[in-house]
Steps between C-alpha positions, in 0.01 A plus 500: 500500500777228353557184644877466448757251485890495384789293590719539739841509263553456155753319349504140317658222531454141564305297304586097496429156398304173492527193542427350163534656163206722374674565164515375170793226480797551284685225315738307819884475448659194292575200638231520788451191717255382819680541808411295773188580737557762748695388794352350856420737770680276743404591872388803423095537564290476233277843392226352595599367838631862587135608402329245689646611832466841413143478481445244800195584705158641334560819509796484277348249278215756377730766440622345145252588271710314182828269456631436171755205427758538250677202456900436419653524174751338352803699300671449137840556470689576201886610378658791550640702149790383435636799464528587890829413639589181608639684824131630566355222471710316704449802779122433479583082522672552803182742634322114505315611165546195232350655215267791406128535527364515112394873590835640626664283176276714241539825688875473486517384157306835443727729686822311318338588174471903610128461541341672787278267699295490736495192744117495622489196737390419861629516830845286573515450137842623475478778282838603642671234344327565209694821434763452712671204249507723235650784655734325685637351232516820258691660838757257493579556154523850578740406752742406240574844332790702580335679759302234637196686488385443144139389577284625831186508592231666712239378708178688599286404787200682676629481815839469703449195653462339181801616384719437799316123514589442103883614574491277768368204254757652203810463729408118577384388200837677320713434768689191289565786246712668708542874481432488156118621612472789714197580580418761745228736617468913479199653672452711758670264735761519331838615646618811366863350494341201304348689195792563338626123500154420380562700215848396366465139580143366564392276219152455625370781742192454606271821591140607503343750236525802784870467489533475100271810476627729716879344576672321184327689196539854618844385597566291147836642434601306791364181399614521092730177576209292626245640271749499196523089570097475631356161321161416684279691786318312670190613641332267789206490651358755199148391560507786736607772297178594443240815546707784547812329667477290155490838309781656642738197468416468126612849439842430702563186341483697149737749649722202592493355105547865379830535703618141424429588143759800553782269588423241270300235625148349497448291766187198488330518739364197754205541691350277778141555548199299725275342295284798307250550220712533160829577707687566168299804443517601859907446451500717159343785602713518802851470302354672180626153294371182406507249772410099427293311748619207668231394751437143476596370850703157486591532871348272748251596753420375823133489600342827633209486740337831454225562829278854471480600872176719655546654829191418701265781658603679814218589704595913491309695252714803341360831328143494468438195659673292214619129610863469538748230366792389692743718364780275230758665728418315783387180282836474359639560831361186657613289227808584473570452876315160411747409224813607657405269799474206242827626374341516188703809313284774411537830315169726619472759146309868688403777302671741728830574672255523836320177466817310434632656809170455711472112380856422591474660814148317608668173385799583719279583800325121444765390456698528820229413694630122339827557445747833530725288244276434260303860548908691366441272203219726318602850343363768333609610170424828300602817347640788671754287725898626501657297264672273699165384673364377191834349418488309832133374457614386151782288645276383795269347232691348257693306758178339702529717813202698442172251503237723439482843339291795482602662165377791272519411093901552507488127542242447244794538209780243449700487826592174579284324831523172359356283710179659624212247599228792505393837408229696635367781297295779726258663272506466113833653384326691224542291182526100406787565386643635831276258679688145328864685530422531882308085494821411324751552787457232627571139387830503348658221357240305369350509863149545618354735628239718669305907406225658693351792417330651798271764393477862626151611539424733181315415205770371310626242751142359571396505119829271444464209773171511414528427064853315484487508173595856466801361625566148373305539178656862368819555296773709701449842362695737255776750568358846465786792456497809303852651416318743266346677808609858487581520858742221462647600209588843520746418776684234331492727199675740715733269694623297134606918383718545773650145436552550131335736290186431374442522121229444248610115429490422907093608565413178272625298794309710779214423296192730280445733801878608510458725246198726607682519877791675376383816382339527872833401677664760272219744597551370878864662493620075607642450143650723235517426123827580322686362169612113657120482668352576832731530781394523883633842634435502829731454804304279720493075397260451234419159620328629826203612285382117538452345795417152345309323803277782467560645889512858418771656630763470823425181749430618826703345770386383796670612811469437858510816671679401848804337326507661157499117304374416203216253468431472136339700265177557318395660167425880518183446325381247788638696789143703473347219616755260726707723669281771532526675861378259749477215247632131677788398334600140556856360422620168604258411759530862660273761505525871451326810501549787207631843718513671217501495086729742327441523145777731434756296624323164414548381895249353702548484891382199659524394870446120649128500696238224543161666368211322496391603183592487108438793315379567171518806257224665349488680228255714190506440186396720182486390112435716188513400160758642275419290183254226385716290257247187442119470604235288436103465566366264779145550421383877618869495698876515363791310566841695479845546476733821528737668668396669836664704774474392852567694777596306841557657910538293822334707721463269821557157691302283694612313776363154503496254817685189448273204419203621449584791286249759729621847423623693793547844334585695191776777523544735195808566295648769285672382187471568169301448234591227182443543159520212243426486165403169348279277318114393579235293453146615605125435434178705509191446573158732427187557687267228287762213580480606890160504454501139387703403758325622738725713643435837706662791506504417891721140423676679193838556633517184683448281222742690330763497795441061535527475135846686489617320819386141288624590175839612630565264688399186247682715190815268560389217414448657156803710508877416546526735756483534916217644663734741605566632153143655495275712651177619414231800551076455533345822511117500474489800209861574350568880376611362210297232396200606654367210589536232789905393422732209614841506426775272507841653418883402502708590790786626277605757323389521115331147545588165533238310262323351825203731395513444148483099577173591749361676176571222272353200740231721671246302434646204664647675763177698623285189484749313740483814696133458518535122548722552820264762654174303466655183611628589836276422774542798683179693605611857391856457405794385624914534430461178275278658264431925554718633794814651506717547812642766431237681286583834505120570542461272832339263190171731562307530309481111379191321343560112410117451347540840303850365334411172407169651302707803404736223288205286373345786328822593362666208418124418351568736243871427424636443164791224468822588622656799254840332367585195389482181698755252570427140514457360829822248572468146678703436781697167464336188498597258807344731757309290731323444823265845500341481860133349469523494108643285184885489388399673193613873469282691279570791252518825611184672448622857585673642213788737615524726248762611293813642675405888520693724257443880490559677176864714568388869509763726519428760748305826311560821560114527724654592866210294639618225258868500490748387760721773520908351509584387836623801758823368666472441848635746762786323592607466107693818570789386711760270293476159594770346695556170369464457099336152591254628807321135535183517529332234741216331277421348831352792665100518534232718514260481784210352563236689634267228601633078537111429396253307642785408807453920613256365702816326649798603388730821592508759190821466311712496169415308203667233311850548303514737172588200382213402459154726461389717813268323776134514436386806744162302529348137419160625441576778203835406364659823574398743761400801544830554717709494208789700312407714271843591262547844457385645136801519214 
């Protein structure tokens, strides 16, 4: 029997930033000077004022289990390059900005010298002005030639909300320039009528990488007068191009040089990144150049007050008689109602689309029981809404009328809400990184302010109030992409032939595995090899081989049956497990019912009802092992990496009471099966190390089962990845190994180096897996250290005693970590005020690891080995419309399971694809519920 576990939907994206530097400083600009201190909050309340009456009463009190102080900083300004336009700098004068931060002086003095840079600095650091001097100025000279187009350039963003908030800030800050800079935006929003004055006049369009994969590249012809005159791309927010998202954005972009290069140009390119380790590496391998560093922050900084949050016991006991935590759902809830009755303005961060709905809508309902006035001022905000809801939301915010929002990770990026007093974070967002972008929100301007981190009950969560200095002590991690993954590659192989033919000189820029690919895709019938190169022969668009945000195929829309409207969408690759037939679909505060799910048409039904009930998919899960690529001894067992193949099927769904999570009833389902081929780590053990650890073949598999359901979900602190980007398999004697196997694979096709990095720090990883088991005061196991809710095995069998001396005997054993260690990083000096201890921060003593690298392979000619080039989609068939088809970027997959808040919460859709799908479960980091892509 296997114990199985695999996200809900696979595709990357959103990584993000900290609050102080982690990296290595570079030299600061010329002419650098102390700014004054950072300016007085005025009348607005202090962070910890807002905390104290947030925690008045007892019961509150004991709930943080850690606050951290960081106090203000003061700026240096420098000059800018004298070589920017007086007119610009005028512009950015009459913005109320004197002179230049020393950071955004160097990284312009860069871009002016046709360096590519990256600008790695924190939150409200104004990395926009950074790039934006530069490029504004180069524009303007460009508006001088004959046809006043003789410079442009092109901005990249993860998400459209970004990009419609940094026209927004474009058109102000350039408005004394008059119409000298036109910027404007083409995405899927886009008006058709629009496009074409986008692409005869637009000096700056701003887009998203969707829309320059599958819209302006195929269509280059189109766009030879703006591409002829490209200078700079600038790529923001890149920090979460990473995994597979990161993969597939690095091959575009090198399709985008390779067509500038046709019509003579080489733009530099700018890049705005959240603090990261070694960001100019993380920058290079996702252009293909070399990038310089600038990540010395000379910005000021407002003090943070940083609380970790514990829900308290309930008195219900869930699955096996396991305590149960307050859900963070409801946690969050409270204080957000709390903090919008302060008028204290608050931006909630959920994992999923339904918990941002279900917290807004709780905080509504408190709300008006005060005040129906104050109750319309908190919103929800999320993926999957029409376009002109977010747009409204976005407006709503930035001018003050909303006070409190309930907000998936589109907000996490670089939209404007200046002015925010607080941010609430429900349930660890999945990396540092992401977790000091989100703390960063708030306190603009030099102001104060306050983050609380209210923890979900799994292991993760509890292990991290509990040992802050996993937190405050550890370096922001690396970004991990792979553009030499065969399954990303091939496509973009196949989409740059149809664009311009593809010859011998081009696959240097695709990188070493170009070349082995080709004689497959020729094989494949996708390309054919003639006299000028490799051409792409096929009628159908070459550029829907690669869907980027990893969904896997169509979206499915979401339609209310009575009327025939359209709610939103979801990713076909969730819609297994969220809109399911009789799945609970919430959307805006309302709640539906799934009629129906047709696959074939990518529609799912839905009807308004009140059930009282959440559902939740479940699912079975297979692995074999195609390949072993790396292993090593652990004593009698072995520690390995490879390439596996898992198959995945939803086969049911539980209906769960509200509150107390009691299941009412399972109904079965019919859909079909998942295959995905990826990358794995696993470990063995034999019969003598059972033996010493006293473990029966009676407790076998459910030592196994907790110590997959640990090591999952603890693997991000280790990894940059989600919990969602995983899954993993325990099966108690594997065909293949044949011996008692764990594994831990990636969620995505061909890998995504989140295994690799569990390989490389298993050692450290397993032995905080073990630490978080055998410190949880649970009798038999609970969802903060061993249970899953939504296990796809009912988390039976489970043994917590058999796990935690399964580890010790082999971690006992364990040789040092197998690659190369990187040396732990400091955080900045100045932190003070650690709850109950000294000012002093220590060193890290958990060494991260290097930033996980897999050898390219190109794909063999083994069928169990190779990814055979990508099949076209169905719908590839019919001739596309619209040249430019605009993708939406925003759209989301599912999520299966909102976590620990089931217990609670309706089931519903997952966060934006702008960001990485929501975690399926909080006690395995990625559940058994989950998408499985179909093979190559």
């Amino acid at each position: 029997m296997a114990f199985n576990h695999l996200p809900a939907a696979m595709h990357d994206a959103l990584g993000a930033l900290s609050v102080t530097p982690v990296t290595h400083s570079v030299p600061m600009a010329k002419n650098h000077r102390t700014a004054r201190p950072a300016g007085d909050t005025g009348s607005r309340p202090s962070p910890h004022r807002i905390l104290e009456r947030l925690t008045s009463g007892e019961s509150r009190a004991a709930r943080i289990t850690h606050m951290e102080h960081m106090p203000a900083r003061t700026g240096r300004h420098a000059v800018w390059p004298d070589r920017i336009r007086s007119e610009v700098i005028a512009a950015i004068q009459e913005a109320g900005i004197d002179h230049p931060w020393a950071h955004q002086a160097e990284a312009a003095e860069h871009a002016l010298d046709g360096e590519s840079v990256v600008i790695a600095t924190g939150t409200a650091s104004g990395k926009s002005l950074a790039y934006l001097a530069p490029v504004l100025s180069t524009l303007l000279d460009g508006a001088e030639a004959a046809n006043g187009r003789g410079a442009t350039a092109l901005y990249l963003s993860p998400t459209k909300a970004l990009a419609a908030d940094q026209r927004r800030a474009v058109r102000e800050l350039a408005a004394p320039l008059g119409n000298r800079i036109r910027p404007a935006v083409y995405d899927g929003d886009t008006p058709v009528e629009e496009r074409e004055w986008v692409r005869q006049y637009a000096n700056y369009v701003l887009t998203n990488p969707d829309m320059l994969h599958r819209g302006i590249l195929p269509a280059h012809p189109r766009w030879s007068s703006f591409l002829r005159s490209l200078r700079y791309v600038v790529i923001d927010e890149c920090h979460t191009y990473r995994g597979v998202f990161g993969s597939h954005v690095a091959q575009v972009l090198r399709r985008l040089r390779r067509v500038c290069a046709r019509y003579g140009s080489d733009p530099v390119f700018l890049l705005a990144s959240a603090t990261s380790a070694d960001p100019a590496r993380a920058a290079g391998r996702l252009t293909g150049l070399p990038v310089t560093e600038v990540s010395d922050d000379a910005s000021p900084r407002g003090e943070l007050v940083f609380a970790l949050w514990e829900p308290p016991l309930t008195e219900l006991h869930g699955e096996r008689g396991a305590p149960v935590r307050r859900t963070a759902t409801a946690e969050t809830a409270d204080l957000l109602t709390d903090l919008t009755r302060q008028g204290v303005r608050t931006v909630a961060f959920v994992r999923s689309r339904r918990g941002a709905e279900l917290i807004s809508v709780i905080a509504q309902e408190r709300l008006a029981e005060y005040d129906r006035k104050l109750a319309r001022r908190v919103a929800a905000y999320r993926g999957g809404y029409l376009p002109e809801e977010r747009r409204a939301l976005e407006r709503a915010l930035h001018s003050g009328e909303l006070l409190g929002l309930a907000a998936t990770t589109a907000l996490e990026l670089g939209v404007d809400v200046s002015g925010l007093d607080a941010v609430l974070i429900a349930g660890y967002p999945g990396t540092r990184a992401s977790l000091w972008q989100q703390a960063g929100r708030a306190g603009r301007s030099g102001e104060g302010a306050l983050a609380v981190l209210i923890a979900r009950d799994d292991p993760l969560d509890t292990f991290l109030v509990h040992h802050p200095e996993a937190i405050f002590d550890q370096p922001v991690e690396s970004t991990v992409l792979d553009p030499d993954n065969p399954y990303v590659l091939a496509p973009h192989l196949c989409a740059a032939a149809s664009e311009l033919p593809l010859t011998e000189t081009d696959l240097a820029l695709f990188g070493p595995a170009a070349p082995g690919l080709m004689p497959q895709l020729e094989g494949a019938g996708l390309l054919r090899r003639r006299a000028g190169g490799w051409y792409w022969t096929r009628r159908e668009r070459a550029a829907d081989l690669a869907d980027i945000r990893g969904g896997g195929g169509s979206p499915v829309r979401i339609v209310e049956e009575g009327t025939g409207r359209l709610l939103g969408t979801v990713d076909e690759a969730a819609s297994h497990t969220a809109v399911h037939q009789g799945a609970v679909h919430l959307h805006q505060g309302r709640t539906y019912l799934v009629r129906k799910l047709d696959l074939e048409d990518s529609v799912a039904l839905v009807e308004e009802a009140v059930p009282p009930y959440s559902t939740v998919a479940r699912d079975t899960t297979s692995i074999r092992v195609l390949e072993t690529d790396t292993e090593i001894p652990w004593g009698a067992g072995r520690l390995c990496y490879g390439s596996v193949e898992v198959t995945n099927q939803v086969v049911s769904f539980l209906r769960r009471r509200l509150i107390t999570g009691e299941v009412l009833g399972e109904t079965k389902l019919d859909l079909p099966p998942r295959t995905l081929r990826t990358r794995a780590v696993w470990w063995t053990v034999t019969e003598d190390q059972l033996d010493a650890a006293r473990i029966t073949p009676e407790i076998l598999g459910g030592a196994l089962h907790a110590a997959e359901h640990a090591s999952i979900g603890m693997l991000p602190l280790f990894a940059t990845c989600d919990r969602w980007d995983i899954g993993g398999v325990s099966v108690p004697l594997h065909p293949d190994t044949l011996l008692p196997t764990v594994f831990v694979y990636d969620g995505h096709p061909g890998g995504a180096g989140f295994a690799e990095r569990a390989f490389h720090t298993a050692r450290a990883w397993l032995t905080a897996t073990r630490e978080a088991i055998a410190s949880c005061e649970c009798e038999a196991g609970c969802p903060s250290c061993i249970q899953s809710p939504k296990c796809g095995n009912g988390n039976d069998p489970l043994h917590k005693r058999g796990a935690v001396r399964l580890l010790t005997e082999l971690l006992r054993q364990a040789p040092r970590e197998p690659g190369p260690e990187a040396a732990p990083q400091a955080r900045e000096a100045g932190r003070t005020g650690r709850t109950g201890q000294s000012g002093q921060s220590g060193q890290s003593q958990q060494d991260p690891g290097p930033e996980p690298t897999r050898a390219p392979q190109a794909p063999g000619p083994e069928a169990d080995r190779a990814p055979q080039a990508p099949a076209p989609a169905p719908e590839m068939d019919q001739a596309p419309q619209d040249p430019d088809p605009g993708p939406d970027p925003d759209r989301a997959p599912q999520n299966p399971d909102p976590g620990p808040e089931a217990n609670q919460a309706l089931q519903g859709p997952a966060p934006e694809a702008d960001r990485a799908p929501q975690d399926p479960e909080p006690g395995r980091a990625g559940g058994s519920g989950g998408r499985v892509p179909p093979g190559p």
